[in-house]
mmCIF file with all atom_site columns, C-alpha atoms in Angstrom:
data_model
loop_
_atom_site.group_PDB
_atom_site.id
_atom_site.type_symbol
_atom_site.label_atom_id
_atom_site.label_alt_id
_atom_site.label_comp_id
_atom_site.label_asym_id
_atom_site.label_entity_id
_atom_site.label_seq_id
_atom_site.pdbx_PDB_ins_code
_atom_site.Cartn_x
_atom_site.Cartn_y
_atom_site.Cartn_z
_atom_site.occupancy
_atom_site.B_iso_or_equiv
_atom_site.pdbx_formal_charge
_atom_site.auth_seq_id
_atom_site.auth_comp_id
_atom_site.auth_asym_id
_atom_site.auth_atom_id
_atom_site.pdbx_PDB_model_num
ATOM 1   C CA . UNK A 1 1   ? 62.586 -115.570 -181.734 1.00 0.00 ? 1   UNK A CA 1
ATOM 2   C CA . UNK A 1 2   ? 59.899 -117.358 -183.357 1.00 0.00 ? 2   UNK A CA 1
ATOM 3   C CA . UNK A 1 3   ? 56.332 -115.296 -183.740 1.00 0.00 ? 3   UNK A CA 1
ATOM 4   C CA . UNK A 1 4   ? 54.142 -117.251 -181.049 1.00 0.00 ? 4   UNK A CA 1
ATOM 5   C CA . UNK A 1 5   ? 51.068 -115.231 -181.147 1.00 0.00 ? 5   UNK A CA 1
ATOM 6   C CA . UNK A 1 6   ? 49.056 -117.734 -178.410 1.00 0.00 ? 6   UNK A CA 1
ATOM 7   C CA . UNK A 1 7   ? 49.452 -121.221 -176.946 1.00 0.00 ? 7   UNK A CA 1
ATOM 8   C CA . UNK A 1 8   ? 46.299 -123.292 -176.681 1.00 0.00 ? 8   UNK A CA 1
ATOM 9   C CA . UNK A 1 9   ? 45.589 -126.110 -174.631 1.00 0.00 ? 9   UNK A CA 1
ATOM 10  C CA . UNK A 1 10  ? 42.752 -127.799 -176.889 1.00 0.00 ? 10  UNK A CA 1
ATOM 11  C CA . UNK A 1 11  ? 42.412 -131.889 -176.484 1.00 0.00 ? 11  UNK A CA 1
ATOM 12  C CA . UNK A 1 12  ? 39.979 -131.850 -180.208 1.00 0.00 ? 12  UNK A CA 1
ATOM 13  C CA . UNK A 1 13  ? 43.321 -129.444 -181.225 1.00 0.00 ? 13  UNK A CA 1
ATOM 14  C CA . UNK A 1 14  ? 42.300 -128.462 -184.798 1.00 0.00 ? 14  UNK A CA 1
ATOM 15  C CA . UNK A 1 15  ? 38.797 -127.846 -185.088 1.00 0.00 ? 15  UNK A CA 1
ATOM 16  C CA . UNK A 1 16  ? 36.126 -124.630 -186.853 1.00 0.00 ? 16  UNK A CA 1
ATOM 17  C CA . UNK A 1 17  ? 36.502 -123.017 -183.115 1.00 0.00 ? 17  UNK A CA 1
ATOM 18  C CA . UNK A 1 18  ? 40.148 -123.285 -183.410 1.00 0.00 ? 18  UNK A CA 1
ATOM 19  C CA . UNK A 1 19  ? 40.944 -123.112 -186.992 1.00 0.00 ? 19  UNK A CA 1
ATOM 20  C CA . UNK A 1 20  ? 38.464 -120.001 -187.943 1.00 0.00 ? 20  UNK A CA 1
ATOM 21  C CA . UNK A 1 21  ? 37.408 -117.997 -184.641 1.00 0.00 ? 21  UNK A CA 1
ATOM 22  C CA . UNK A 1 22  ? 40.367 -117.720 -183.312 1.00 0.00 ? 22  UNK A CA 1
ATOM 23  C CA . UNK A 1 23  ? 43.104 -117.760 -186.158 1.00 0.00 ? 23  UNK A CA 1
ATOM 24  C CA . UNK A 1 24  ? 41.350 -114.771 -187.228 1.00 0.00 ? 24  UNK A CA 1
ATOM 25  C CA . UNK A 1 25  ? 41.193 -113.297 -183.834 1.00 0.00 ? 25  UNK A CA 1
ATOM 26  C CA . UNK A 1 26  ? 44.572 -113.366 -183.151 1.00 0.00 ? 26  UNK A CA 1
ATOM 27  C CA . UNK A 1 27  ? 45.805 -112.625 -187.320 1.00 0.00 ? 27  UNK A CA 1
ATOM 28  C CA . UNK A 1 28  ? 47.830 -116.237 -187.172 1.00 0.00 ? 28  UNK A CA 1
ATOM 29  C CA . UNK A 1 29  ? 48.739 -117.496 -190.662 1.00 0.00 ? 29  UNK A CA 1
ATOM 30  C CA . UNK A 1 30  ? 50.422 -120.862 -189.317 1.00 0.00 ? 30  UNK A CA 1
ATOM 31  C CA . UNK A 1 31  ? 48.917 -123.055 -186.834 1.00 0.00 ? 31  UNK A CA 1
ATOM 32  C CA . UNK A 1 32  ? 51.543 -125.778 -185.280 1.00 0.00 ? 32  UNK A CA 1
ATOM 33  C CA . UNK A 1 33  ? 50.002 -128.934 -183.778 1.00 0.00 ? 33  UNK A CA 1
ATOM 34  C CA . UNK A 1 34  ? 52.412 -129.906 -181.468 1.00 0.00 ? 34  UNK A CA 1
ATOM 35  C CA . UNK A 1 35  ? 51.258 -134.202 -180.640 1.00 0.00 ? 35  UNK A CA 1
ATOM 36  C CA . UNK A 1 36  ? 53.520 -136.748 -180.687 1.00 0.00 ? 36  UNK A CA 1
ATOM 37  C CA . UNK A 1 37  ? 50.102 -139.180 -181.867 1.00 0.00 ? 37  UNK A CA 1
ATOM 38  C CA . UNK A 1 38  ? 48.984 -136.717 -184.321 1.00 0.00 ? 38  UNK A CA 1
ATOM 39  C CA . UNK A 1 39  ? 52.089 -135.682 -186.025 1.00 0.00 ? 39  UNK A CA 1
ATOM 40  C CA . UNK A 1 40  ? 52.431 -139.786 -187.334 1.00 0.00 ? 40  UNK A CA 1
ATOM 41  C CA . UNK A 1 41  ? 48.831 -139.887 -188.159 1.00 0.00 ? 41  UNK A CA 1
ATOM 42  C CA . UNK A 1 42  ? 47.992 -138.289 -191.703 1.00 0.00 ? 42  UNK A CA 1
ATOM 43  C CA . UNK A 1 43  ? 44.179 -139.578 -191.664 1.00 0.00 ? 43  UNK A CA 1
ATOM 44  C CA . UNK A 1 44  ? 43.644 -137.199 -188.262 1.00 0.00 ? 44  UNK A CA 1
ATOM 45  C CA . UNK A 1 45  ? 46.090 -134.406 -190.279 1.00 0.00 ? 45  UNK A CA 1
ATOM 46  C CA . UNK A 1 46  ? 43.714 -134.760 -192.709 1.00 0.00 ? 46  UNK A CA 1
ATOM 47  C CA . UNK A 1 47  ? 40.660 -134.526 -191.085 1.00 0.00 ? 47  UNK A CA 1
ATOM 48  C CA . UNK A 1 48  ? 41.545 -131.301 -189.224 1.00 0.00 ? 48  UNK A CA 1
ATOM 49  C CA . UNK A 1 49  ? 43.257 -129.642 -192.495 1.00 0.00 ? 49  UNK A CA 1
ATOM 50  C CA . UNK A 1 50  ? 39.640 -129.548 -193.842 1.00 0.00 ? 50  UNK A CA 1
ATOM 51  C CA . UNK A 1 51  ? 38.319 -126.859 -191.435 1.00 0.00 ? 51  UNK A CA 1
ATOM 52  C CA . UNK A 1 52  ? 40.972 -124.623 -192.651 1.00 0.00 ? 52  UNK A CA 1
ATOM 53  C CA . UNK A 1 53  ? 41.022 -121.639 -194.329 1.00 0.00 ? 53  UNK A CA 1
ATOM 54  C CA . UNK A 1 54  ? 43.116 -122.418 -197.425 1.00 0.00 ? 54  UNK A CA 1
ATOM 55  C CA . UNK A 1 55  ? 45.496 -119.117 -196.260 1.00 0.00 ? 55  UNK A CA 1
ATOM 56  C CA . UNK A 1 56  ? 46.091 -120.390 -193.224 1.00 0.00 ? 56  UNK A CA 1
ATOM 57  C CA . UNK A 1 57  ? 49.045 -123.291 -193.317 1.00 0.00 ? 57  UNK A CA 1
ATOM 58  C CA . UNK A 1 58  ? 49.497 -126.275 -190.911 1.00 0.00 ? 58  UNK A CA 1
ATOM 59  C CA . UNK A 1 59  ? 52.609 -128.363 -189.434 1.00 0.00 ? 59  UNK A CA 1
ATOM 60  C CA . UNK A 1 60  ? 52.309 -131.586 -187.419 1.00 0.00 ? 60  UNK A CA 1
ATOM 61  C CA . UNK A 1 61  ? 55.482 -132.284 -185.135 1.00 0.00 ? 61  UNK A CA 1
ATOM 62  C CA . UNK A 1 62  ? 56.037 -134.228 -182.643 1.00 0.00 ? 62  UNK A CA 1
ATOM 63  C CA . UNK A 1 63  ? 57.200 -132.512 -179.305 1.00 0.00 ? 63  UNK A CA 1
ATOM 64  C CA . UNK A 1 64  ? 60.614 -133.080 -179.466 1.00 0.00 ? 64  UNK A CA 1
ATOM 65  C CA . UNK A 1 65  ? 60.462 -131.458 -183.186 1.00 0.00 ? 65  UNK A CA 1
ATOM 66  C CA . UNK A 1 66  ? 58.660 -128.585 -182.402 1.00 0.00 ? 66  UNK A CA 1
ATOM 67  C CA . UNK A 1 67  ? 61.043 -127.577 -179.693 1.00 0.00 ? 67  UNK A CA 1
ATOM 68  C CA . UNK A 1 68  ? 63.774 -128.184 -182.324 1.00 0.00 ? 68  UNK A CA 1
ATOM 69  C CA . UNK A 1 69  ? 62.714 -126.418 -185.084 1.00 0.00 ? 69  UNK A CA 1
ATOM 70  C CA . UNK A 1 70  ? 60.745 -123.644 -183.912 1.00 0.00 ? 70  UNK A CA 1
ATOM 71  C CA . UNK A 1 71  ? 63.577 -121.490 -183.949 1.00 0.00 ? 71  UNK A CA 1
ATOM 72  C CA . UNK A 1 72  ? 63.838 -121.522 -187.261 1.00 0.00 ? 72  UNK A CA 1
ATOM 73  C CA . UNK A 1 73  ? 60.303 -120.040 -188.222 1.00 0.00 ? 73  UNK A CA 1
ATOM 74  C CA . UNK A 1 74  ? 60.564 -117.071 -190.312 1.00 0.00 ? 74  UNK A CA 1
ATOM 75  C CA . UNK A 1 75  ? 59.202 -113.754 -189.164 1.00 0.00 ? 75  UNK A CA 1
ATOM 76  C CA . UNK A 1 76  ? 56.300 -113.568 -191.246 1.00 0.00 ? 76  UNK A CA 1
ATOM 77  C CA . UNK A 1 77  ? 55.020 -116.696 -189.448 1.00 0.00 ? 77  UNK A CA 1
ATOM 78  C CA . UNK A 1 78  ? 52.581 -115.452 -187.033 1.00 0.00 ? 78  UNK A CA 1
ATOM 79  C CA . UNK A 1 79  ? 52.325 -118.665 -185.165 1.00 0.00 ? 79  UNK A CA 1
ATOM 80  C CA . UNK A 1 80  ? 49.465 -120.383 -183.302 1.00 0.00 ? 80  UNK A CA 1
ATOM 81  C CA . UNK A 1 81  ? 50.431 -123.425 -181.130 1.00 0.00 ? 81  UNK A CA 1
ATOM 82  C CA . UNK A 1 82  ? 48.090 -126.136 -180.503 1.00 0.00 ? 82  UNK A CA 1
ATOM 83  C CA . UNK A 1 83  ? 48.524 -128.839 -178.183 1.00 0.00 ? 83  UNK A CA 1
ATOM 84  C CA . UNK A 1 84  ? 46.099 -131.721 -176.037 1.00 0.00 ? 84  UNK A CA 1
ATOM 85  C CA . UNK A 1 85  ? 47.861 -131.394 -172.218 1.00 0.00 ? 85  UNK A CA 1
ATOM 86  C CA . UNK A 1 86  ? 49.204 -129.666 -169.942 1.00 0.00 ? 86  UNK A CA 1
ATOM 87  C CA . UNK A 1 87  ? 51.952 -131.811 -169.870 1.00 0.00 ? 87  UNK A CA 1
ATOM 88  C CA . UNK A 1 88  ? 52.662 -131.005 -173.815 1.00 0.00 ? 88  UNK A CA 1
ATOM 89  C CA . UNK A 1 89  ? 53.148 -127.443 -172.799 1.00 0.00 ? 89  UNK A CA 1
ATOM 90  C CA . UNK A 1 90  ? 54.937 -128.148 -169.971 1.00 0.00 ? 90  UNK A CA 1
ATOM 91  C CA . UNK A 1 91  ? 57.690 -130.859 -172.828 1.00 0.00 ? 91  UNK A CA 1
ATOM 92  C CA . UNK A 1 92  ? 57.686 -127.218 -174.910 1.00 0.00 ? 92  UNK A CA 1
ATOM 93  C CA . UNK A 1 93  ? 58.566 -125.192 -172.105 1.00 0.00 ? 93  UNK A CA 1
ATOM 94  C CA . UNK A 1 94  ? 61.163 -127.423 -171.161 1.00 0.00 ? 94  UNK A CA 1
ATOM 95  C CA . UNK A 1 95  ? 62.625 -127.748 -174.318 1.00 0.00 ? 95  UNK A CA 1
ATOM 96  C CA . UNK A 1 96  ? 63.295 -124.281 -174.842 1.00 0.00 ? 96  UNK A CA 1
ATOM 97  C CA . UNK A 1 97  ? 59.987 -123.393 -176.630 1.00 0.00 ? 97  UNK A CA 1
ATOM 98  C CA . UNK A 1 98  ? 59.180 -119.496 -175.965 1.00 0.00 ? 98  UNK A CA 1
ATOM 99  C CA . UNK A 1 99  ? 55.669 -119.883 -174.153 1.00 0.00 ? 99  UNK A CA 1
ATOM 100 C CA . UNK A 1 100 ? 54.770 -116.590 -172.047 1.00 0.00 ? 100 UNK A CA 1
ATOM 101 C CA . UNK A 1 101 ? 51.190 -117.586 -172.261 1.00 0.00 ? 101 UNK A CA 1
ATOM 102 C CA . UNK A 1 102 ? 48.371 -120.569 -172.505 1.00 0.00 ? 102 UNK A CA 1
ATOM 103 C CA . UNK A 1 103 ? 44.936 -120.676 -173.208 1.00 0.00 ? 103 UNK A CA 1
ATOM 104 C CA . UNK A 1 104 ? 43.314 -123.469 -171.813 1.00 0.00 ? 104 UNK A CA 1
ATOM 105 C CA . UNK A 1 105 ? 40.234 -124.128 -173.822 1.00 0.00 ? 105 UNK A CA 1
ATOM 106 C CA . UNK A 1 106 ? 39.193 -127.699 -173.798 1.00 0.00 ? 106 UNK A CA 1
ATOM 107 C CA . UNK A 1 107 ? 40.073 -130.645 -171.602 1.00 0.00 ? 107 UNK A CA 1
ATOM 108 C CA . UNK A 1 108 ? 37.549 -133.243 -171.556 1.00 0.00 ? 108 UNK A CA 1
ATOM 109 C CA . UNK A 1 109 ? 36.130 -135.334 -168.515 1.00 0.00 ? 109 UNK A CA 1
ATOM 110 C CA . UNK A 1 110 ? 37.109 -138.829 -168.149 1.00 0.00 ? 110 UNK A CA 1
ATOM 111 C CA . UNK A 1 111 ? 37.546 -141.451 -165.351 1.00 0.00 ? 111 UNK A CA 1
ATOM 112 C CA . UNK A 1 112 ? 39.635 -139.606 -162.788 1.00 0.00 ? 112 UNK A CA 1
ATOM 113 C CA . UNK A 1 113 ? 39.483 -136.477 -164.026 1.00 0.00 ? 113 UNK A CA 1
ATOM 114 C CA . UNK A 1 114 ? 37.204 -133.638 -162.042 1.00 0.00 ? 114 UNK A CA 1
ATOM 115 C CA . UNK A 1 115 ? 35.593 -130.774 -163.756 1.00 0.00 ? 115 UNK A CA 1
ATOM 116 C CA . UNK A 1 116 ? 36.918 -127.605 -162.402 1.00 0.00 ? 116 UNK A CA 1
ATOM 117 C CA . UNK A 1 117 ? 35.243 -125.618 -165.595 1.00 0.00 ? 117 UNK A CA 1
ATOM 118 C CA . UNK A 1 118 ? 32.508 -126.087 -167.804 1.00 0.00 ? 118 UNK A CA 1
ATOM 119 C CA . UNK A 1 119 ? 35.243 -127.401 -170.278 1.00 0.00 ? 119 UNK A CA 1
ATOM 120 C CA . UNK A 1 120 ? 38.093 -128.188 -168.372 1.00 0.00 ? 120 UNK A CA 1
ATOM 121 C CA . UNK A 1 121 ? 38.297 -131.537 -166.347 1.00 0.00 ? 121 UNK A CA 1
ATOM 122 C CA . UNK A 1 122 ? 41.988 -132.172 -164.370 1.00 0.00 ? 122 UNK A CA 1
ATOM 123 C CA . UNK A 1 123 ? 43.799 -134.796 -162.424 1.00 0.00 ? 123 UNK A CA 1
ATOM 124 C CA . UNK A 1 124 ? 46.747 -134.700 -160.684 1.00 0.00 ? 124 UNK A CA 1
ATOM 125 C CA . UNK A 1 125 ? 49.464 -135.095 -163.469 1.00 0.00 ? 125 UNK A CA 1
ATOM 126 C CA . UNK A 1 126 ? 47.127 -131.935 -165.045 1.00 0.00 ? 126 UNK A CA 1
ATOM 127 C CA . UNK A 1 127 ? 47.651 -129.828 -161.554 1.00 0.00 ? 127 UNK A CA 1
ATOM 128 C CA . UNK A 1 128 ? 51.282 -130.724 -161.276 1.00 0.00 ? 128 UNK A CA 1
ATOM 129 C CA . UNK A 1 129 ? 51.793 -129.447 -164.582 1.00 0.00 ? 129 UNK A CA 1
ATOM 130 C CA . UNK A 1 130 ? 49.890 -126.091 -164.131 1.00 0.00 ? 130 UNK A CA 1
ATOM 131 C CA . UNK A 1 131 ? 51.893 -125.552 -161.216 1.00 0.00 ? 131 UNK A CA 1
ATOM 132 C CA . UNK A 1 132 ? 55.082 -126.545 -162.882 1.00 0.00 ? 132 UNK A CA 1
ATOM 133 C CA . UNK A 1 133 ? 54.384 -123.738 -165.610 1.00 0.00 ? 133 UNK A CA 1
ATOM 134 C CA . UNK A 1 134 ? 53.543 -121.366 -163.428 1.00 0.00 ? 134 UNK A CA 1
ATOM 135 C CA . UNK A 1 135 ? 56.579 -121.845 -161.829 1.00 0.00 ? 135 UNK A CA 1
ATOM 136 C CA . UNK A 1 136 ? 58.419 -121.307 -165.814 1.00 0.00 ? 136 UNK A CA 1
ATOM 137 C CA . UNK A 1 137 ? 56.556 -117.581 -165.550 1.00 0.00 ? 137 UNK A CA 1
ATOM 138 C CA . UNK A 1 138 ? 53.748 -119.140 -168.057 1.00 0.00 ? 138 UNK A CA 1
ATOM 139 C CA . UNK A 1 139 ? 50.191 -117.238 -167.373 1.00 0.00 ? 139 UNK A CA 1
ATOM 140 C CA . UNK A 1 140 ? 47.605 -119.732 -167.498 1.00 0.00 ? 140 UNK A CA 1
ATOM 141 C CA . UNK A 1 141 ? 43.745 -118.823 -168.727 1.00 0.00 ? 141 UNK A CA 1
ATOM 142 C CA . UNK A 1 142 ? 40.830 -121.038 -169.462 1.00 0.00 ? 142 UNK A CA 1
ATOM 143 C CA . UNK A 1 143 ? 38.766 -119.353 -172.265 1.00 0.00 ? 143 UNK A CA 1
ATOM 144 C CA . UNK A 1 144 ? 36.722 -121.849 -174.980 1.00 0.00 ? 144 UNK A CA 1
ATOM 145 C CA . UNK A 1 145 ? 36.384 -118.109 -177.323 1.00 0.00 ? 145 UNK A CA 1
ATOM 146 C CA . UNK A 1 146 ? 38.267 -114.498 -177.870 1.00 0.00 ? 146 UNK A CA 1
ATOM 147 C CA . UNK A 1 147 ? 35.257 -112.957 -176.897 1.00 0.00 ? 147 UNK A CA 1
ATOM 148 C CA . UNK A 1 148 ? 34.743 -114.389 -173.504 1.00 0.00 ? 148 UNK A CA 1
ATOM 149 C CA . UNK A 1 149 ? 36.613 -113.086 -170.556 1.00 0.00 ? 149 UNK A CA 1
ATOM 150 C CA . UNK A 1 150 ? 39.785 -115.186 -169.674 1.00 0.00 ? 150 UNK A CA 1
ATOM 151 C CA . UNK A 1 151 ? 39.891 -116.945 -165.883 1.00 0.00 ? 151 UNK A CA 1
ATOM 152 C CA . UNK A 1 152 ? 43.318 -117.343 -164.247 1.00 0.00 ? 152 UNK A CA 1
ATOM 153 C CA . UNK A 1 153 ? 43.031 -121.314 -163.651 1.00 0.00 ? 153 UNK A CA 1
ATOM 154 C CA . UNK A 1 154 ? 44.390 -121.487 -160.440 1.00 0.00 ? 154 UNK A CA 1
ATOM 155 C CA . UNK A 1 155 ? 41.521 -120.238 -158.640 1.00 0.00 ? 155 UNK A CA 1
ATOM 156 C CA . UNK A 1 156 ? 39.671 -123.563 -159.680 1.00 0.00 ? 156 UNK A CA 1
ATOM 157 C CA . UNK A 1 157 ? 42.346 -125.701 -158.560 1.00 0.00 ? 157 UNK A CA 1
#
């Protein structure tokens, strides 16, 4: 069973919030960005790599990889996973990934989105796919930091 110490829901995904605050809040010494754009994109790899602690490694996978391979972490990878959407989770989930557990943190307003949080905008694909979790036994909270106080987000929906 791999070491999944927190799934994070995080459309910048890599970023100082993510990569310092709460790596070292939870004791993670492997983040795994899980985006099928991302993980065939080495000047965005790059880019987020930089905010990193030099003791704290980094994987880009696709998806479909991710829920291939992360069986076969070792135990001393404490693991963080980082993905954009709801619907990536959801792809995880269904592919046999080991998610108990999501922190939403960051999903940004756009056209047909509404903001149900300060940082957390939805549409309907978003909804279906918080309900479809929920219905997997995955506890969903919106929290941007460790220190705040996690909200169940299905009393904004």
């Amino acid at each position: 069973m791999p070491n999944i110490l927190l799934t994070r829901i995080d459309n910048r995904l890599v970023h100082g919030q993510v990569g310092v605050t709460w790596v070292n809040h939870l004791g993670a010494n492997l983040i795994v960005v899980a985006n099928d754009e991302v993980a065939e994109d080495e000047v965005q790899q790059d880019l987020m790599e930089m905010v990193l602690p030099e003791a704290i490694g980094v994987r880009f996978f696709s998806i479909q990889t991710t829920a291939d391979i992360i069986h076969d972490a070792a135990e001393d990878q404490y693991i963080f996973l980082v993905v954009k959407t709801p619907q990536d989770v959801l792809r995880l989930v269904q592919g046999g990934v080991p998610i108990d557990r999501v922190n939403i943190g960051n999903m940004h307003y756009s056209e047909g989105k509404t903001q149900i949080y300060s940082t957390v905008s939805v549409d309907d694909t978003d909804k279906e796919a918080f309900r479809k979790l929920k219905e997997h036994g995955v506890k969903l909270e919106v929290r941007r930091v460790p220190d705040e106080r996690p909200d169940d987000i299905y009393k904004f929906l």
